[in-house]
Every structure is written in C-alpha cells, then in structure tokens.
PDB file of C-alpha atoms in Angstrom:
ATOM      1  CA  GLN A   1      63.067  48.068  24.523  1.00  0.00           C
ATOM      2  CA  LYS A   2      61.582  50.541  27.073  1.00  0.00           C
ATOM      3  CA  GLU A   3      58.363  49.897  28.373  1.00  0.00           C
ATOM      4  CA  VAL A   4      55.626  51.234  30.551  1.00  0.00           C
ATOM      5  CA  GLU A   5      53.078  48.830  32.307  1.00  0.00           C
ATOM      6  CA  GLN A   6      49.758  49.375  33.935  1.00  0.00           C
ATOM      7  CA  ASN A   7      47.239  46.846  35.175  1.00  0.00           C
ATOM      8  CA  SER A   8      44.334  47.058  32.650  1.00  0.00           C
ATOM      9  CA  GLY A   9      41.715  46.642  35.233  1.00  0.00           C
ATOM     10  CA  PRO A  10      39.009  47.102  35.375  1.00  0.00           C
ATOM     11  CA  LEU A  11      39.566  48.653  38.714  1.00  0.00           C
ATOM     12  CA  SER A  12      36.063  49.022  40.624  1.00  0.00           C
ATOM     13  CA  VAL A  13      35.958  51.214  43.815  1.00  0.00           C
ATOM     14  CA  PRO A  14      32.709  52.607  45.463  1.00  0.00           C
ATOM     15  CA  GLU A  15      31.990  56.299  45.568  1.00  0.00           C
ATOM     16  CA  GLY A  16      33.625  58.048  48.099  1.00  0.00           C
ATOM     17  CA  ALA A  17      36.806  55.488  48.317  1.00  0.00           C
ATOM     18  CA  ILE A  18      40.387  56.075  47.492  1.00  0.00           C
ATOM     19  CA  ALA A  19      41.247  54.792  43.932  1.00  0.00           C
ATOM     20  CA  SER A  20      44.968  53.629  43.414  1.00  0.00           C
ATOM     21  CA  LEU A  21      46.296  53.195  39.922  1.00  0.00           C
ATOM     22  CA  ASN A  22      49.897  51.864  39.431  1.00  0.00           C
ATOM     23  CA  CYS A  23      52.500  52.166  36.836  1.00  0.00           C
ATOM     24  CA  THR A  24      56.233  50.789  36.423  1.00  0.00           C
ATOM     25  CA  TYR A  25      58.532  51.645  33.581  1.00  0.00           C
ATOM     26  CA  SER A  26      61.711  50.085  32.606  1.00  0.00           C
ATOM     27  CA  ASP A  27      63.997  53.075  31.611  1.00  0.00           C
ATOM     28  CA  ARG A  28      65.972  54.112  34.684  1.00  0.00           C
ATOM     29  CA  GLY A  29      66.835  57.141  33.085  1.00  0.00           C
ATOM     30  CA  SER A  30      63.427  58.533  32.673  1.00  0.00           C
ATOM     31  CA  GLN A  31      62.780  61.988  33.859  1.00  0.00           C
ATOM     32  CA  SER A  32      59.179  63.106  33.574  1.00  0.00           C
ATOM     33  CA  PHE A  33      56.126  61.244  34.457  1.00  0.00           C
ATOM     34  CA  PHE A  34      52.528  62.167  33.244  1.00  0.00           C
ATOM     35  CA  TRP A  35      48.922  60.997  34.268  1.00  0.00           C
ATOM     36  CA  TYR A  36      46.374  61.367  31.683  1.00  0.00           C
ATOM     37  CA  ARG A  37      42.668  60.548  31.950  1.00  0.00           C
ATOM     38  CA  GLN A  38      40.667  59.457  28.925  1.00  0.00           C
ATOM     39  CA  TYR A  39      37.085  59.098  28.731  1.00  0.00           C
ATOM     40  CA  SER A  40      35.268  56.724  26.032  1.00  0.00           C
ATOM     41  CA  GLY A  41      35.352  58.183  22.838  1.00  0.00           C
ATOM     42  CA  LYS A  42      37.382  61.183  23.960  1.00  0.00           C
ATOM     43  CA  SER A  43      40.898  62.139  23.808  1.00  0.00           C
ATOM     44  CA  PRO A  44      43.343  62.196  26.656  1.00  0.00           C
ATOM     45  CA  GLU A  45      43.571  64.892  29.094  1.00  0.00           C
ATOM     46  CA  LEU A  46      46.332  65.761  31.417  1.00  0.00           C
ATOM     47  CA  ILE A  47      45.848  65.208  35.058  1.00  0.00           C
ATOM     48  CA  MET A  48      49.104  65.530  36.560  1.00  0.00           C
ATOM     49  CA  PHE A  49      52.744  65.530  35.803  1.00  0.00           C
ATOM     50  CA  ILE A  50      55.558  64.590  38.412  1.00  0.00           C
ATOM     51  CA  TYR A  51      59.424  64.621  38.053  1.00  0.00           C
ATOM     52  CA  SER A  52      60.522  64.679  41.523  1.00  0.00           C
ATOM     53  CA  ASN A  53      60.717  61.855  43.987  1.00  0.00           C
ATOM     54  CA  GLY A  54      57.884  62.084  46.442  1.00  0.00           C
ATOM     55  CA  ASP A  55      54.229  63.139  46.305  1.00  0.00           C
ATOM     56  CA  LYS A  56      52.536  65.718  44.399  1.00  0.00           C
ATOM     57  CA  GLU A  57      49.111  66.730  45.316  1.00  0.00           C
ATOM     58  CA  ASP A  58      46.412  68.677  43.189  1.00  0.00           C
ATOM     59  CA  GLY A  59      42.948  68.668  44.781  1.00  0.00           C
ATOM     60  CA  ARG A  60      41.742  65.237  45.045  1.00  0.00           C
ATOM     61  CA  PHE A  61      44.715  63.635  43.094  1.00  0.00           C
ATOM     62  CA  THR A  62      48.086  62.709  44.382  1.00  0.00           C
ATOM     63  CA  ALA A  63      50.842  61.486  42.186  1.00  0.00           C
ATOM     64  CA  GLN A  64      53.658  59.433  44.004  1.00  0.00           C
ATOM     65  CA  LEU A  65      57.064  58.776  42.261  1.00  0.00           C
ATOM     66  CA  ASN A  66      59.671  56.437  43.340  1.00  0.00           C
ATOM     67  CA  LYS A  67      62.568  56.387  40.874  1.00  0.00           C
ATOM     68  CA  ALA A  68      64.697  53.892  42.609  1.00  0.00           C
ATOM     69  CA  SER A  69      61.717  51.287  42.279  1.00  0.00           C
ATOM     70  CA  GLN A  70      60.944  52.705  38.868  1.00  0.00           C
ATOM     71  CA  TYR A  71      57.241  53.122  40.091  1.00  0.00           C
ATOM     72  CA  VAL A  72      54.695  55.841  39.730  1.00  0.00           C
ATOM     73  CA  SER A  73      51.201  56.185  41.161  1.00  0.00           C
ATOM     74  CA  LEU A  74      47.951  58.246  41.085  1.00  0.00           C
ATOM     75  CA  LEU A  75      45.766  58.299  43.900  1.00  0.00           C
ATOM     76  CA  ILE A  76      42.163  59.531  43.692  1.00  0.00           C
ATOM     77  CA  ARG A  77      40.653  60.562  46.978  1.00  0.00           C
ATOM     78  CA  ASP A  78      36.802  60.649  47.461  1.00  0.00           C
ATOM     79  CA  SER A  79      36.212  58.947  44.179  1.00  0.00           C
ATOM     80  CA  GLN A  80      33.450  60.260  42.177  1.00  0.00           C
ATOM     81  CA  PRO A  81      31.317  58.338  39.501  1.00  0.00           C
ATOM     82  CA  SER A  82      32.647  61.100  36.900  1.00  0.00           C
ATOM     83  CA  ASP A  83      36.221  59.757  37.832  1.00  0.00           C
ATOM     84  CA  SER A  84      35.111  56.481  35.793  1.00  0.00           C
ATOM     85  CA  ALA A  85      37.524  56.490  32.707  1.00  0.00           C
ATOM     86  CA  THR A  86      40.772  55.000  31.476  1.00  0.00           C
ATOM     87  CA  TYR A  87      43.812  56.423  33.229  1.00  0.00           C
ATOM     88  CA  LEU A  88      46.987  56.433  31.009  1.00  0.00           C
ATOM     89  CA  CYS A  89      50.472  56.625  32.318  1.00  0.00           C
ATOM     90  CA  ALA A  90      53.025  58.218  30.053  1.00  0.00           C
ATOM     91  CA  VAL A  91      56.945  58.471  30.510  1.00  0.00           C
ATOM     92  CA  ASP A  92      59.435  60.969  29.031  1.00  0.00           C
ATOM     93  CA  PRO A  93      62.728  59.076  28.513  1.00  0.00           C
ATOM     94  CA  LEU A  94      64.463  62.448  27.395  1.00  0.00           C
ATOM     95  CA  GLU A  95      66.512  60.628  24.728  1.00  0.00           C
ATOM     96  CA  ALA A  96      69.412  62.209  23.322  1.00  0.00           C
ATOM     97  CA  GLY A  97      68.843  64.771  20.855  1.00  0.00           C
ATOM     98  CA  ASN A  98      66.095  66.529  22.703  1.00  0.00           C
ATOM     99  CA  ASN A  99      63.450  64.698  21.076  1.00  0.00           C
ATOM    100  CA  ARG A 100      60.350  64.054  23.296  1.00  0.00           C
ATOM    101  CA  LYS A 101      58.686  60.911  22.598  1.00  0.00           C
ATOM    102  CA  LEU A 102      56.440  59.726  25.548  1.00  0.00           C
ATOM    103  CA  ILE A 103      56.296  56.119  26.120  1.00  0.00           C
ATOM    104  CA  TRP A 104      52.670  55.289  26.897  1.00  0.00           C
ATOM    105  CA  GLY A 105      51.174  52.461  29.096  1.00  0.00           C
ATOM    106  CA  LEU A 106      47.957  50.586  27.785  1.00  0.00           C
ATOM    107  CA  GLY A 107      45.807  52.279  30.633  1.00  0.00           C
ATOM    108  CA  THR A 108      43.868  51.104  33.631  1.00  0.00           C
ATOM    109  CA  SER A 109      40.206  51.137  33.526  1.00  0.00           C
ATOM    110  CA  LEU A 110      38.630  52.781  36.613  1.00  0.00           C
ATOM    111  CA  ALA A 111      35.015  52.454  37.477  1.00  0.00           C
ATOM    112  CA  VAL A 112      33.565  54.254  40.305  1.00  0.00           C
ATOM    113  CA  ASN A 113      30.418  52.817  41.453  1.00  0.00           C
ATOM    114  CA  PRO A 114      27.569  54.947  43.162  1.00  0.00           C
TER     115      PRO A 114
ATOM    116  CA  GLY B   1      42.756  80.525  24.417  1.00  0.00           C
ATOM    117  CA  ALA B   2      41.689  77.500  21.853  1.00  0.00           C
ATOM    118  CA  GLY B   3      42.993  74.200  22.324  1.00  0.00           C
ATOM    119  CA  VAL B   4      44.028  71.739  19.559  1.00  0.00           C
ATOM    120  CA  SER B   5      41.642  71.482  16.877  1.00  0.00           C
ATOM    121  CA  GLN B   6      41.350  68.504  14.444  1.00  0.00           C
ATOM    122  CA  SER B   7      39.571  67.930  11.352  1.00  0.00           C
ATOM    123  CA  PRO B   8      37.436  65.982  10.207  1.00  0.00           C
ATOM    124  CA  ARG B   9      36.101  64.587  13.501  1.00  0.00           C
ATOM    125  CA  TYR B  10      35.180  61.372  11.510  1.00  0.00           C
ATOM    126  CA  LYS B  11      36.311  60.101   8.259  1.00  0.00           C
ATOM    127  CA  VAL B  12      34.936  56.996   6.152  1.00  0.00           C
ATOM    128  CA  ALA B  13      37.318  55.975   3.372  1.00  0.00           C
ATOM    129  CA  LYS B  14      36.950  53.284   0.963  1.00  0.00           C
ATOM    130  CA  ARG B  15      39.983  51.156   0.777  1.00  0.00           C
ATOM    131  CA  GLY B  16      42.739  52.479  -1.659  1.00  0.00           C
ATOM    132  CA  GLN B  17      41.574  56.200  -1.046  1.00  0.00           C
ATOM    133  CA  ASP B  18      43.726  58.869   0.124  1.00  0.00           C
ATOM    134  CA  VAL B  19      42.760  61.005   3.096  1.00  0.00           C
ATOM    135  CA  ALA B  20      44.070  64.059   4.707  1.00  0.00           C
ATOM    136  CA  LEU B  21      44.053  64.908   8.575  1.00  0.00           C
ATOM    137  CA  ARG B  22      44.437  68.284   9.601  1.00  0.00           C
ATOM    138  CA  CYS B  23      45.805  69.365  12.999  1.00  0.00           C
ATOM    139  CA  ASP B  24      45.730  73.070  14.180  1.00  0.00           C
ATOM    140  CA  PRO B  25      47.808  73.297  17.180  1.00  0.00           C
ATOM    141  CA  ILE B  26      47.774  75.886  20.205  1.00  0.00           C
ATOM    142  CA  SER B  27      49.113  79.169  19.099  1.00  0.00           C
ATOM    143  CA  GLY B  28      52.783  79.190  20.129  1.00  0.00           C
ATOM    144  CA  HIS B  29      53.300  75.792  20.724  1.00  0.00           C
ATOM    145  CA  VAL B  30      56.509  74.547  18.977  1.00  0.00           C
ATOM    146  CA  SER B  31      56.181  70.849  19.494  1.00  0.00           C
ATOM    147  CA  LEU B  32      53.449  68.755  17.432  1.00  0.00           C
ATOM    148  CA  PHE B  33      52.927  65.112  17.716  1.00  0.00           C
ATOM    149  CA  TRP B  34      50.802  62.776  15.969  1.00  0.00           C
ATOM    150  CA  TYR B  35      49.575  59.401  17.495  1.00  0.00           C
ATOM    151  CA  GLN B  36      47.441  56.480  16.333  1.00  0.00           C
ATOM    152  CA  GLN B  37      45.289  54.998  18.921  1.00  0.00           C
ATOM    153  CA  ALA B  38      43.476  51.555  18.463  1.00  0.00           C
ATOM    154  CA  LEU B  39      40.378  50.646  20.576  1.00  0.00           C
ATOM    155  CA  GLY B  40      41.520  49.646  24.034  1.00  0.00           C
ATOM    156  CA  GLN B  41      45.124  50.736  23.495  1.00  0.00           C
ATOM    157  CA  GLY B  42      47.345  53.593  24.553  1.00  0.00           C
ATOM    158  CA  PRO B  43      48.353  56.126  21.960  1.00  0.00           C
ATOM    159  CA  GLU B  44      50.972  55.033  19.543  1.00  0.00           C
ATOM    160  CA  PHE B  45      53.616  57.451  18.564  1.00  0.00           C
ATOM    161  CA  LEU B  46      53.856  58.360  14.492  1.00  0.00           C
ATOM    162  CA  THR B  47      55.928  61.359  14.259  1.00  0.00           C
ATOM    163  CA  TYR B  48      56.986  64.713  15.811  1.00  0.00           C
ATOM    164  CA  PHE B  49      57.697  68.113  14.575  1.00  0.00           C
ATOM    165  CA  GLN B  50      59.565  70.917  16.323  1.00  0.00           C
ATOM    166  CA  ASN B  51      58.372  74.082  14.242  1.00  0.00           C
ATOM    167  CA  GLU B  52      58.502  73.036  10.622  1.00  0.00           C
ATOM    168  CA  ALA B  53      61.158  70.546  11.074  1.00  0.00           C
ATOM    169  CA  GLN B  54      60.147  66.872  11.095  1.00  0.00           C
ATOM    170  CA  LEU B  55      62.496  65.474  13.772  1.00  0.00           C
ATOM    171  CA  ASP B  56      61.253  62.034  14.205  1.00  0.00           C
ATOM    172  CA  LYS B  57      59.065  60.014  11.862  1.00  0.00           C
ATOM    173  CA  SER B  58      60.110  56.640  13.172  1.00  0.00           C
ATOM    174  CA  GLY B  59      56.418  55.675  14.119  1.00  0.00           C
ATOM    175  CA  LEU B  60      54.962  56.085  10.819  1.00  0.00           C
ATOM    176  CA  PRO B  61      53.876  52.658   9.926  1.00  0.00           C
ATOM    177  CA  SER B  62      54.747  52.701   6.188  1.00  0.00           C
ATOM    178  CA  ASP B  63      55.626  54.897   3.303  1.00  0.00           C
ATOM    179  CA  ARG B  64      51.916  55.602   2.732  1.00  0.00           C
ATOM    180  CA  PHE B  65      52.044  57.747   5.661  1.00  0.00           C
ATOM    181  CA  PHE B  66      53.242  61.267   5.318  1.00  0.00           C
ATOM    182  CA  ALA B  67      53.106  64.452   7.559  1.00  0.00           C
ATOM    183  CA  GLU B  68      54.003  67.765   7.144  1.00  0.00           C
ATOM    184  CA  ARG B  69      53.936  71.264   8.811  1.00  0.00           C
ATOM    185  CA  PRO B  70      55.319  73.516   6.238  1.00  0.00           C
ATOM    186  CA  GLU B  71      55.002  76.944   8.267  1.00  0.00           C
ATOM    187  CA  GLY B  72      55.371  75.486  11.878  1.00  0.00           C
ATOM    188  CA  SER B  73      51.864  75.506  12.817  1.00  0.00           C
ATOM    189  CA  VAL B  74      49.162  73.509  11.028  1.00  0.00           C
ATOM    190  CA  SER B  75      50.082  70.023  10.252  1.00  0.00           C
ATOM    191  CA  THR B  76      48.596  67.580   7.791  1.00  0.00           C
ATOM    192  CA  LEU B  77      48.712  63.818   8.319  1.00  0.00           C
ATOM    193  CA  LYS B  78      48.192  62.228   4.946  1.00  0.00           C
ATOM    194  CA  ILE B  79      47.538  58.437   4.492  1.00  0.00           C
ATOM    195  CA  GLN B  80      47.615  57.181   0.764  1.00  0.00           C
ATOM    196  CA  ARG B  81      46.013  54.119  -0.668  1.00  0.00           C
ATOM    197  CA  THR B  82      44.064  53.282   2.861  1.00  0.00           C
ATOM    198  CA  GLN B  83      43.935  49.884   4.135  1.00  0.00           C
ATOM    199  CA  GLN B  84      41.535  48.397   6.760  1.00  0.00           C
ATOM    200  CA  GLU B  85      44.335  48.248   9.326  1.00  0.00           C
ATOM    201  CA  ASP B  86      44.697  52.027   9.037  1.00  0.00           C
ATOM    202  CA  SER B  87      41.188  52.249  10.856  1.00  0.00           C
ATOM    203  CA  ALA B  88      41.966  54.078  14.264  1.00  0.00           C
ATOM    204  CA  VAL B  89      41.781  57.215  15.967  1.00  0.00           C
ATOM    205  CA  TYR B  90      44.531  59.621  14.961  1.00  0.00           C
ATOM    206  CA  LEU B  91      45.391  62.171  17.643  1.00  0.00           C
ATOM    207  CA  CYS B  92      47.359  65.307  17.530  1.00  0.00           C
ATOM    208  CA  ALA B  93      48.985  66.842  20.280  1.00  0.00           C
ATOM    209  CA  SER B  94      50.782  69.950  20.889  1.00  0.00           C
ATOM    210  CA  SER B  95      53.380  71.176  23.551  1.00  0.00           C
ATOM    211  CA  SER B  96      55.433  74.291  24.198  1.00  0.00           C
ATOM    212  CA  ARG B  97      59.171  74.195  24.375  1.00  0.00           C
ATOM    213  CA  GLY B  98      59.593  73.735  28.174  1.00  0.00           C
ATOM    214  CA  TYR B  99      61.191  70.997  29.830  1.00  0.00           C
ATOM    215  CA  ASN B 100      58.227  69.349  31.336  1.00  0.00           C
ATOM    216  CA  SER B 101      55.703  70.653  28.930  1.00  0.00           C
ATOM    217  CA  PRO B 102      52.663  68.289  28.954  1.00  0.00           C
ATOM    218  CA  LEU B 103      50.838  67.337  25.939  1.00  0.00           C
ATOM    219  CA  HIS B 104      47.508  69.215  24.866  1.00  0.00           C
ATOM    220  CA  PHE B 105      45.529  66.757  22.670  1.00  0.00           C
ATOM    221  CA  GLY B 106      42.852  67.454  20.097  1.00  0.00           C
ATOM    222  CA  ASN B 107      39.567  65.589  19.899  1.00  0.00           C
ATOM    223  CA  GLY B 108      41.135  63.104  17.231  1.00  0.00           C
ATOM    224  CA  THR B 109      39.952  62.165  13.932  1.00  0.00           C
ATOM    225  CA  ARG B 110      38.277  58.552  13.878  1.00  0.00           C
ATOM    226  CA  LEU B 111      39.109  56.999  10.835  1.00  0.00           C
ATOM    227  CA  THR B 112      37.062  54.034   9.346  1.00  0.00           C
ATOM    228  CA  VAL B 113      38.412  52.321   6.016  1.00  0.00           C
ATOM    229  CA  THR B 114      35.740  50.107   4.453  1.00  0.00           C
TER     230      THR B 114
END
C-alpha cells in the first residue's frame, strides 16, 4: 500500500526561526510532490510543488526533494505567527492510466510563537 | 478568475436523509476531484472526473455515494440515506490537464448528520 508519512507534531518554533517539515513516501515511482497549507476550518491551499531532486525556493519557502531517500521537506524561513497551520504533504504516484490520485499525509501541525 | 466554489458551506441532515453537494470548478479545468476530510486527518480520495467521464470512483465508501459531472463542468456529490459516519468536510478540487497541475480546492461543505 502506498503511504505518505508525516510527523503529526505539533512543531513549535519561535517567531523568526526556521521551521522544518518532513515527509517520507513509500512509492519509489512517485513523480510529483506537493505541500499544502491548511488553516483550521479552511481548505488546503497549495504552497509549493517539486518534481526534481534538489531545492526549490519561493520567497520564505524552500522545498527539498531526495528521491533516492524518498524524502521531501519544506523549510519556512523567518517563521511568522501567520504560518501557524497544518502542512499537508501530497504525493502523485502517476499510476498507469493517467489517473492522478494524490496520496496525502496526515499533516504536521506548526505553531509559531510570537 | 474565480476559484472553486462549493455549496452549501454547511449542511445539517437528519440520519436517513439524502443530501446533494455542489462543486463549481475553475473554468477550463479538466480534472475534478472529490475528497472527504475528517477532523485531524488528511483528505481522503473519493472520486475523480476528467471532463464528464468518471475515471475513478474507488474511494466512494458505499453505494450510497454517487457523483456526477454531466457536462464536464459542475459536479454534484449525492449521499443517500445519510449515516452519522458520513459527517465530515467534503472537499472539491479541480486542476488543469498539465503534468504537474496542482489541485485548487474549494472551501468545502461541512456535513453534519444528526
């Protein structure tokens, strides 16, 4: 069974620090990786996606992918209280038949303390 | 342009009632997904449409759940004879055809079955 695992947290960091969120996946053939942020009572919103090994930066966010280790992470620099949310990792295994069906982790709860 | 729109935002149903949840995707988005999200969990896949074709309904929990997208745009998720375990947030997401197209979520419908 294909799985995506995340530490449920809560991960607590002080304002201005770097928050590091981690995700591992079981399907070695997975192609695309997504990080979504979900505020309490709201729907997930896309933060970043990555599909090549290495780092991808967008503002204060950096996604890191290591396919050999089946590991993807999200770094948030200069963390702000408004970053406090649940961060969901989603993996697209690109199963045969062109049927995109993301596999989701349970999410990591992040709390940024002022 | 407008995002994914879902209605109603909240729905309270008595056990045994039928409900219909509507999703209006982003214009031009080919793919449409329905997810179920319980409190503290990641989204759970229900079903997937590409245009009007329902390509995968493997996540529908029982034959009480039915989804349609007759003209390849608006979709309706119908739940017949609702049960208490159906209480959850139902999320609709759409994406364009592209290889790494991310999902854009609506605000969800929170269904409570009493």
